[in-house]
Short mmCIF file of C-alpha atoms in Angstrom, two decimals:
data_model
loop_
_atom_site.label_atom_id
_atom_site.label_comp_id
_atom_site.label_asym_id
_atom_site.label_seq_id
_atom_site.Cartn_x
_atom_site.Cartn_y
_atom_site.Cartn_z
CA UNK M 104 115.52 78.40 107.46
CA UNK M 105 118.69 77.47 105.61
CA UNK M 106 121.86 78.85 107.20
CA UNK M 107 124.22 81.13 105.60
CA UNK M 108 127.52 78.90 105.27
CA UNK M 109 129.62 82.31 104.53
CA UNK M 110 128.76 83.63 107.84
CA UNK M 111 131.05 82.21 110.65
CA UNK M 112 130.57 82.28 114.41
CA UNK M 113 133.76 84.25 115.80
CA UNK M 114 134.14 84.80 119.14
CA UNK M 115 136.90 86.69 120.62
CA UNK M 116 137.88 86.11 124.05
CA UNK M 117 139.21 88.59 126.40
CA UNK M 118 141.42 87.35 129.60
CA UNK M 119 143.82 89.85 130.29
CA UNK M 120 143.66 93.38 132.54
CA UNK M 121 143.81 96.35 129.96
CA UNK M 122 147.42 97.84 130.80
CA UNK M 123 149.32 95.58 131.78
CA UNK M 124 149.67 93.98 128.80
CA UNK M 125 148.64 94.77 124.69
CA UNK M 126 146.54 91.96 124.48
CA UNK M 127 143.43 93.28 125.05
CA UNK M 128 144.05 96.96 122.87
CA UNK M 129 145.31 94.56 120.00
CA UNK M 130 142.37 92.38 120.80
CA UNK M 131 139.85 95.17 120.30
CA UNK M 132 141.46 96.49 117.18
CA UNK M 133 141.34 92.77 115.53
CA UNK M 134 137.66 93.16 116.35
CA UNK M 135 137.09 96.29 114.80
CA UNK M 136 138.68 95.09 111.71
CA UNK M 137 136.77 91.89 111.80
CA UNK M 138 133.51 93.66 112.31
CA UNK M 139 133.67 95.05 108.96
CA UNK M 140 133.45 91.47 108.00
CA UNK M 141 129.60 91.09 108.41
CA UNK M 142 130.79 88.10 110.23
CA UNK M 143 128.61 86.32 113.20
CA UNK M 144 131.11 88.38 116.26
CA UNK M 145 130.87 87.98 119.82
CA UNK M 146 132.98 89.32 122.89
CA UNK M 147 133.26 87.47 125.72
CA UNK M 148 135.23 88.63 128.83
CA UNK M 149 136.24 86.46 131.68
CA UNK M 150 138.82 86.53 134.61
CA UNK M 151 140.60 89.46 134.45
CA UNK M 152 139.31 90.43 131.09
CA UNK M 153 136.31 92.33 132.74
CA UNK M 154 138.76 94.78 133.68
CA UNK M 155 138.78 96.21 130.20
CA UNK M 156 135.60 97.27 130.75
CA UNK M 157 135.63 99.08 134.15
CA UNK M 158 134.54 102.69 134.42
CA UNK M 159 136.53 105.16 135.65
CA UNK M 160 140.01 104.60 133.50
CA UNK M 161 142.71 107.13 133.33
CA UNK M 162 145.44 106.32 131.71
CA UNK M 163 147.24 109.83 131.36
CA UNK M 164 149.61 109.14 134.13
CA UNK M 165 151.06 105.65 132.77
CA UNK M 166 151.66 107.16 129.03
CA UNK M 167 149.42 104.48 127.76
CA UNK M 168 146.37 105.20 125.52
CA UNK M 169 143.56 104.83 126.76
CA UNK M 170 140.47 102.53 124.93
CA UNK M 171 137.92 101.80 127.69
CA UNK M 172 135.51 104.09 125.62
CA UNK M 173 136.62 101.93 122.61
CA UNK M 174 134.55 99.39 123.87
CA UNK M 175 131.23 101.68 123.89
CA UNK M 176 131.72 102.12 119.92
CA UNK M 177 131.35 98.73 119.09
CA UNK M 178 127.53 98.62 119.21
CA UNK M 179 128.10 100.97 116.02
CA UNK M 180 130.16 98.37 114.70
CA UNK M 181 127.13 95.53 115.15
CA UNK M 182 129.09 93.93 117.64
CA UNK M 183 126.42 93.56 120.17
CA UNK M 184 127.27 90.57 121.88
CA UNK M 185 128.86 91.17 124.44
CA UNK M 186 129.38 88.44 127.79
CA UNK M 187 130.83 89.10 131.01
CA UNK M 188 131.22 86.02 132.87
CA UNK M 189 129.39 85.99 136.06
CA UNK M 190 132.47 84.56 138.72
CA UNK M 191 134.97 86.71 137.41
CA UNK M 192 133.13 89.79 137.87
CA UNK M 193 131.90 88.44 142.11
CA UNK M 194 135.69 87.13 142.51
CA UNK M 195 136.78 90.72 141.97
CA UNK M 196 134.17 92.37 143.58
CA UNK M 197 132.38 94.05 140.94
CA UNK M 198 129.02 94.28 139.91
CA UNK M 199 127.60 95.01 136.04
CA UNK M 200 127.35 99.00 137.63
CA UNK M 201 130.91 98.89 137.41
CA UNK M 202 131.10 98.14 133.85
CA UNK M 203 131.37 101.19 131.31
CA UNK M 204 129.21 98.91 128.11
CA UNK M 205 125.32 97.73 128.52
CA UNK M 206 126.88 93.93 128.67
CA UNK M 207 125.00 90.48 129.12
CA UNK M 208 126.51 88.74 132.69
CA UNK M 209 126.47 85.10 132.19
CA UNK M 210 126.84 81.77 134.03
CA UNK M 211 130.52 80.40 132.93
CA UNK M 212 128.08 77.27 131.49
CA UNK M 213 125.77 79.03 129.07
CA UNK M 214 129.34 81.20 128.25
CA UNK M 215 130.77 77.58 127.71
CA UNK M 216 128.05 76.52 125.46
CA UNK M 217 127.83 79.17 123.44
CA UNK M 218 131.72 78.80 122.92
CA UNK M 219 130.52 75.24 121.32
CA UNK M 220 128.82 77.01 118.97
CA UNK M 221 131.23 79.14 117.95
CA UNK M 222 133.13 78.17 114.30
CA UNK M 223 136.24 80.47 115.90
CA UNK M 224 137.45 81.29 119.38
CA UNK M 225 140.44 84.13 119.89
CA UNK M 226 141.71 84.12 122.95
CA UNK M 227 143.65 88.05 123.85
CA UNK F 298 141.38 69.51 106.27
CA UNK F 299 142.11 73.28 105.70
CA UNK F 300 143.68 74.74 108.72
CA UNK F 301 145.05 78.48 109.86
CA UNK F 302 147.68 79.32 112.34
CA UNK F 303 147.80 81.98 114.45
CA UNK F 304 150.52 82.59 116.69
CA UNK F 305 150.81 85.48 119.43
CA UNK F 306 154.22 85.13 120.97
CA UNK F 307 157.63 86.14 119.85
CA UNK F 308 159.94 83.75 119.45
CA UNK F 309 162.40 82.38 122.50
CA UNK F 310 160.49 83.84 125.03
CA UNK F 311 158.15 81.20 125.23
CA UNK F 312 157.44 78.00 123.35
CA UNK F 313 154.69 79.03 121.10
CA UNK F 314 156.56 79.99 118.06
CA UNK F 315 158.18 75.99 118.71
CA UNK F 316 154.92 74.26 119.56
CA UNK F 317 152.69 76.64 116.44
CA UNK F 318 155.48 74.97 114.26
CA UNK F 319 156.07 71.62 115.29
CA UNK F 320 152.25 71.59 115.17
CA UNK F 321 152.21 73.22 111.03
CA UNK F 322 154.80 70.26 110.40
CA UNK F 323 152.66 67.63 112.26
CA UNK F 324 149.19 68.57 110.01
CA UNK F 325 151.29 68.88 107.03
CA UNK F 326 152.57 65.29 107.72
CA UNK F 327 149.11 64.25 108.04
CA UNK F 328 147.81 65.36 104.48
CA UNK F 329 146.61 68.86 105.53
CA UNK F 330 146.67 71.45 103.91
CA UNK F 331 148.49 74.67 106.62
CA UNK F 332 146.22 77.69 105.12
CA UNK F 333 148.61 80.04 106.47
CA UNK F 334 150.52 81.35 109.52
CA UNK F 335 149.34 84.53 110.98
CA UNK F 336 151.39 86.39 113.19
CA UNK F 337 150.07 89.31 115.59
CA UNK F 338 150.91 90.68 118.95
CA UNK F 339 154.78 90.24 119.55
CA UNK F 340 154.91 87.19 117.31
CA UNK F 341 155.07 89.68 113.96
CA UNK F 342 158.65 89.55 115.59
CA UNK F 343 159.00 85.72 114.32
CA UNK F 344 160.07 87.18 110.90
CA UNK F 345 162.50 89.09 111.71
CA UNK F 346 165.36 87.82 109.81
CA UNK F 347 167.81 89.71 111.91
CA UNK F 348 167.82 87.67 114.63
CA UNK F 349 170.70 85.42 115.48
CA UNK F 350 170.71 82.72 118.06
CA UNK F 351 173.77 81.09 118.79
CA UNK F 352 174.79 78.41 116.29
CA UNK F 353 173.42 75.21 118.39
CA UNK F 354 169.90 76.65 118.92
CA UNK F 355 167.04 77.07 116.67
CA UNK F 356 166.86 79.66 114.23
CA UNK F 357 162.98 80.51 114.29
CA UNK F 358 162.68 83.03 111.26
CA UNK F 359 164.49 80.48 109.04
CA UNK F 360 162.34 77.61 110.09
CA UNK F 361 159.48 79.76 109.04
CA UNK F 362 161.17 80.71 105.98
CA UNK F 363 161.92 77.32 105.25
CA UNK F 364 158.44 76.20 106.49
CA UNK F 365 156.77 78.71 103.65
CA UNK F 366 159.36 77.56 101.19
CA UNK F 367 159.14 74.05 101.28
CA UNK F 368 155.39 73.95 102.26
CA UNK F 369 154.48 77.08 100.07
CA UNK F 370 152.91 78.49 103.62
CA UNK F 371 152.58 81.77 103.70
CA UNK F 372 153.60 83.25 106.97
CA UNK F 373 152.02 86.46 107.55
CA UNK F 374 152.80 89.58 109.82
CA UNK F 375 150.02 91.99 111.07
CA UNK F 376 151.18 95.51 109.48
CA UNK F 377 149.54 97.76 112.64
CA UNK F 378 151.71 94.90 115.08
CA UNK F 379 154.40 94.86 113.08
CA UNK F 380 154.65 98.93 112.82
CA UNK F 381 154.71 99.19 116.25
CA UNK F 382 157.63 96.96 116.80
CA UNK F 383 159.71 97.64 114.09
CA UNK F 384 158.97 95.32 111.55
CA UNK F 385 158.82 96.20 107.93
CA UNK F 386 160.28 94.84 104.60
CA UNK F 387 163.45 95.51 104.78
CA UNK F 388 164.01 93.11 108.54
CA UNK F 389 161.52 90.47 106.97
CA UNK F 390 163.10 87.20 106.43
CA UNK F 391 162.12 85.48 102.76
CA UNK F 392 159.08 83.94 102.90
CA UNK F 393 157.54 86.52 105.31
CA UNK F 394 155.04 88.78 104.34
CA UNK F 395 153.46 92.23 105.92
CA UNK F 396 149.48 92.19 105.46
CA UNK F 397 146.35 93.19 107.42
CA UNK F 398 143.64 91.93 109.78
CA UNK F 399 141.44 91.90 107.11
CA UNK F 400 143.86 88.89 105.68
CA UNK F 401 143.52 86.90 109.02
CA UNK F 402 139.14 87.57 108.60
CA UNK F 403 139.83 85.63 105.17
CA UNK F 404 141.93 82.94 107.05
CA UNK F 405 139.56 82.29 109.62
CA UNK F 406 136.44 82.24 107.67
CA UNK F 407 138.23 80.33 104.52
CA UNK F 408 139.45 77.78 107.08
CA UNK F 409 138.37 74.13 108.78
CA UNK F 410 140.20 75.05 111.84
CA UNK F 411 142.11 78.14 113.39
CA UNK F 412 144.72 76.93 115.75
CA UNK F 413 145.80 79.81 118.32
CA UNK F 414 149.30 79.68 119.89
CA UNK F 415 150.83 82.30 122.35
CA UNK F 416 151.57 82.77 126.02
CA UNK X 18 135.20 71.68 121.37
CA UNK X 19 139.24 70.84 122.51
CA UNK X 20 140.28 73.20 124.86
CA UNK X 21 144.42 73.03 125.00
CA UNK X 22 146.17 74.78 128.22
CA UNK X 23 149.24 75.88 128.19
CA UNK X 24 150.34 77.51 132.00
CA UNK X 25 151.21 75.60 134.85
CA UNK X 26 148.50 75.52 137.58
CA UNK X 27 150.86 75.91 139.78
CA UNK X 28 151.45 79.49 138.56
CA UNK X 29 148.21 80.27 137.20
CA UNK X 30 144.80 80.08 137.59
CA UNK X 31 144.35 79.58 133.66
CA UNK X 32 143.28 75.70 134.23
CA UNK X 33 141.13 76.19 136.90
CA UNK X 34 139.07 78.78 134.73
CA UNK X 35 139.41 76.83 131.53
CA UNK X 36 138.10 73.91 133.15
CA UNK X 37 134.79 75.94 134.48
CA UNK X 38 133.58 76.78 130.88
CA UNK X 39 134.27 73.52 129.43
CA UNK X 40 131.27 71.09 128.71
CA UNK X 41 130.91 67.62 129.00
CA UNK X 42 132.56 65.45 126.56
CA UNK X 43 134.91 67.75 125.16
CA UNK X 44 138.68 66.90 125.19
CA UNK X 45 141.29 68.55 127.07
CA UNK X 46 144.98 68.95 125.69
CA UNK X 47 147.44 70.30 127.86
CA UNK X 48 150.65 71.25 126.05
CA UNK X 49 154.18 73.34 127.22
CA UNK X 50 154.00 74.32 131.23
CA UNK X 51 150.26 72.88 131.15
CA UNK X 52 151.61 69.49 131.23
CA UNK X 53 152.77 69.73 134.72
CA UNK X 54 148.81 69.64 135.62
CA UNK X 55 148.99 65.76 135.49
CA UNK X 56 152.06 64.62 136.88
CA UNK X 57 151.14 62.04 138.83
CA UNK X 58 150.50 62.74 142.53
CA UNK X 59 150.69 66.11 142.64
CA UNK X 60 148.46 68.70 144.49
CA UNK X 61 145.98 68.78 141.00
CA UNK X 62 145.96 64.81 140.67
CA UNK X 63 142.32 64.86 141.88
CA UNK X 64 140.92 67.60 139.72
CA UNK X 65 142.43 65.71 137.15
CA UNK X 66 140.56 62.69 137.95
CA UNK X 67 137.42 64.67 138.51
CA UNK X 68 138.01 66.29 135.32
CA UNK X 69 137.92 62.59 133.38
CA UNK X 70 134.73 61.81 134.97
CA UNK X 71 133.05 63.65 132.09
CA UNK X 72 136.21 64.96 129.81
CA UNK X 73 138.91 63.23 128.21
CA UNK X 74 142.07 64.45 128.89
CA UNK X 75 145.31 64.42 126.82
CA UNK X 76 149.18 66.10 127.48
CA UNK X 77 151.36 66.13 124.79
CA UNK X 78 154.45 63.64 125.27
CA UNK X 79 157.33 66.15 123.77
CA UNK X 80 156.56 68.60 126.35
CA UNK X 81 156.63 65.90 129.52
CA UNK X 82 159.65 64.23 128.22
CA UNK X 83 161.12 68.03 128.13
CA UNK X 84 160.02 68.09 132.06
CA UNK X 85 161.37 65.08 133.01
CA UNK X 86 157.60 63.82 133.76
CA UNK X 87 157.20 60.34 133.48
CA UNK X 88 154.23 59.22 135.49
CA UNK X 89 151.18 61.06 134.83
CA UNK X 90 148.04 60.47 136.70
CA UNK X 91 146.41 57.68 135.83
CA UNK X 92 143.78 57.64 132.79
CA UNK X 93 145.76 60.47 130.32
CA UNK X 94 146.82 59.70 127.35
CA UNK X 95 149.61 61.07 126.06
CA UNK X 96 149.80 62.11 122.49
CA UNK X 97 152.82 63.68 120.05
CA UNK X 98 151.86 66.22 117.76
CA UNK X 99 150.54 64.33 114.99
CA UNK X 100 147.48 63.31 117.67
CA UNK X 101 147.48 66.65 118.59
CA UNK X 102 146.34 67.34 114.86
CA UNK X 103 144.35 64.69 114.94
CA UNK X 104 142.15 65.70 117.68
CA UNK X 105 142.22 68.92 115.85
CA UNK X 106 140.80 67.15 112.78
CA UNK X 107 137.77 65.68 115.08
CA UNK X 108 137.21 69.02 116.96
CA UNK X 109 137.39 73.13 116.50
CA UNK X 110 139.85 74.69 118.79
CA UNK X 111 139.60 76.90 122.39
CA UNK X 112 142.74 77.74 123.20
CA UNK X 113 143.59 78.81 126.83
CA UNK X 114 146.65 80.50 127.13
#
């Protein structure tokens, strides 16, 4: 089957805690806007990235808004593919039951190799 | 080769903004053509031509501005980042230019190569 | 795929995580506060040499002149920007930051 040229691989790459910082909220709203794209969009999330997508969030006290639920719309988006990187959730002792979004926990190799694949990585 | 920019960082706080443009002078050099610079995060603040270092240091706004002039590069700013942090038309240095995401989808799927700078 | 680091290791743990996704034969680039990864003889000199088993590695000269690093550990090649673009012509980008 020929491949569709117009159709790049993009993954975006999540690294920091939700909070502390605006990478990952400005991270997630690139992603929305690229998902109306019809590109080929992945998420991965590794070290503390996979805080972003821990249950129990409230933000109400800190003045920040809150977009852990953000995360659970982008299935509507077609941005299915999500990763969570194995390590980085055992190092911080959390399991996928911790995790607010149905997520696919990976081996940091296969997360590596599909990287490889990727056209376009953005790290947030 | 076609290649993007995108750069994350403000200026002065950290290298990026020096290393994103040494780098867009170094592929430029080298017979390539610099697609575009796309700012987001805290480096929408790159274009901000109100800024003014100290006469012996860098001025990092103008070297874009120059950068886009010279190079006809087009060095873009993230509207949603650049609303939040105070940047709009009238602070924009010349040169600079307020778009959307939408605009960095184009660059990265028109593009050999995106290049990602920040902190 | 060139992955380019930025941070120290020494401050954080950016290398260290880079370095488990990365797959064999792909270059690394370290660039700004990455470069103090391969001054020579320092406590990372060995994961550094590790690292080349499989992985080219590169630092970019501007940024260890900068530092005051002159010897870096043995087998990295140091590069100015124009081979930083030309590794980018031979390879797509990962940035660790």
């Amino acid at each position: 089957m020929a491949e569709d040229n117009s159709i790049k691989k993009i993954m975006h790459v999540m690294r920091h805690a939700p909070h502390g910082s605006i990478y990952t909220y400005e991270g997630l709203e690139m992603i929305l806007i690229m998902a109306a794209y019809e590109q080929d969009l992945s998420v991965a999330f590794i070290g503390d990235g996979v805080y972003a997508l821990k249950k129990g969030q409230e933000t109400s006290g800190i003045d920040i808004k809150g977009f852990a639920k953000t995360f659970l719309a982008l299935e509507g988006y077609d941005v299915e593919k999500l990763y969570v990187d194995e390590t980085s959730l055992q190092e911080r002792g959390l399991t996928e039951d911790d995790l607010l979004v149905d997520v696919e926990v990976m081996s940091a190799a296969d997360i590596g190799r599909l990287m490889n694949e990727q056209d376009v990585v953005i790290p947030h | 080769m076609n290649i993007g920019i995108l750069l994350k960082e403000g200026p002065y706080n950290h290298q990026a903004s020096d290393t994103a443009y040494k780098f867009a002078e170094a592929a430029i050099a080298r017979g390539h053509k610099v697609d575009a610079v796309f700012l987001y995060n805290d480096g929408v603040t790159n274009v901000n031509r109100l800024m003014d270092p100290p006469q012996d240091d860098r001025h990092i706004a103008e070297r874009w501005s120059r950068l886009s002039k010279e190079h006809g590069v087009p060095v873009l700013a993230c509207i949603a980042a650049s609303k939040r942090r105070g940047i709009d038309d009238d602070v924009l240095i010349e040169g600079g230019e307020i778009t959307g995401l939408g605009t960095l989808t184009d660059i990265a799927i028109r593009n050999d190569r995106l290049v990602t700078f920040g902190d | 795929m060139l992955y380019t680091i930025n941070k120290s290791p020494f401050e954080t743990s950016t290398m260290q995580t880079a370095l488990r996704f990365l797959q064999p034969g792909d270059p690394v680039l370290f660039i700004e506060d990455g470069v103090y990864a391969v001054q020579g003889d320092n406590r990372f000199s060995s994961d550094i040499a590790e690292l080349m088993r499989n992985n080219p590695v590169y630092a970019l000269s501007p940024d260890l002149e900068a530092r005051g690093i002159g010897g870096v550990t043995d087998g990295v090649t140091c590069v100015g920007y124009d081979g930083f673009v030309e590794l980018v012509e031979e390879h797509r980008t990962n940035t660790w930051l």
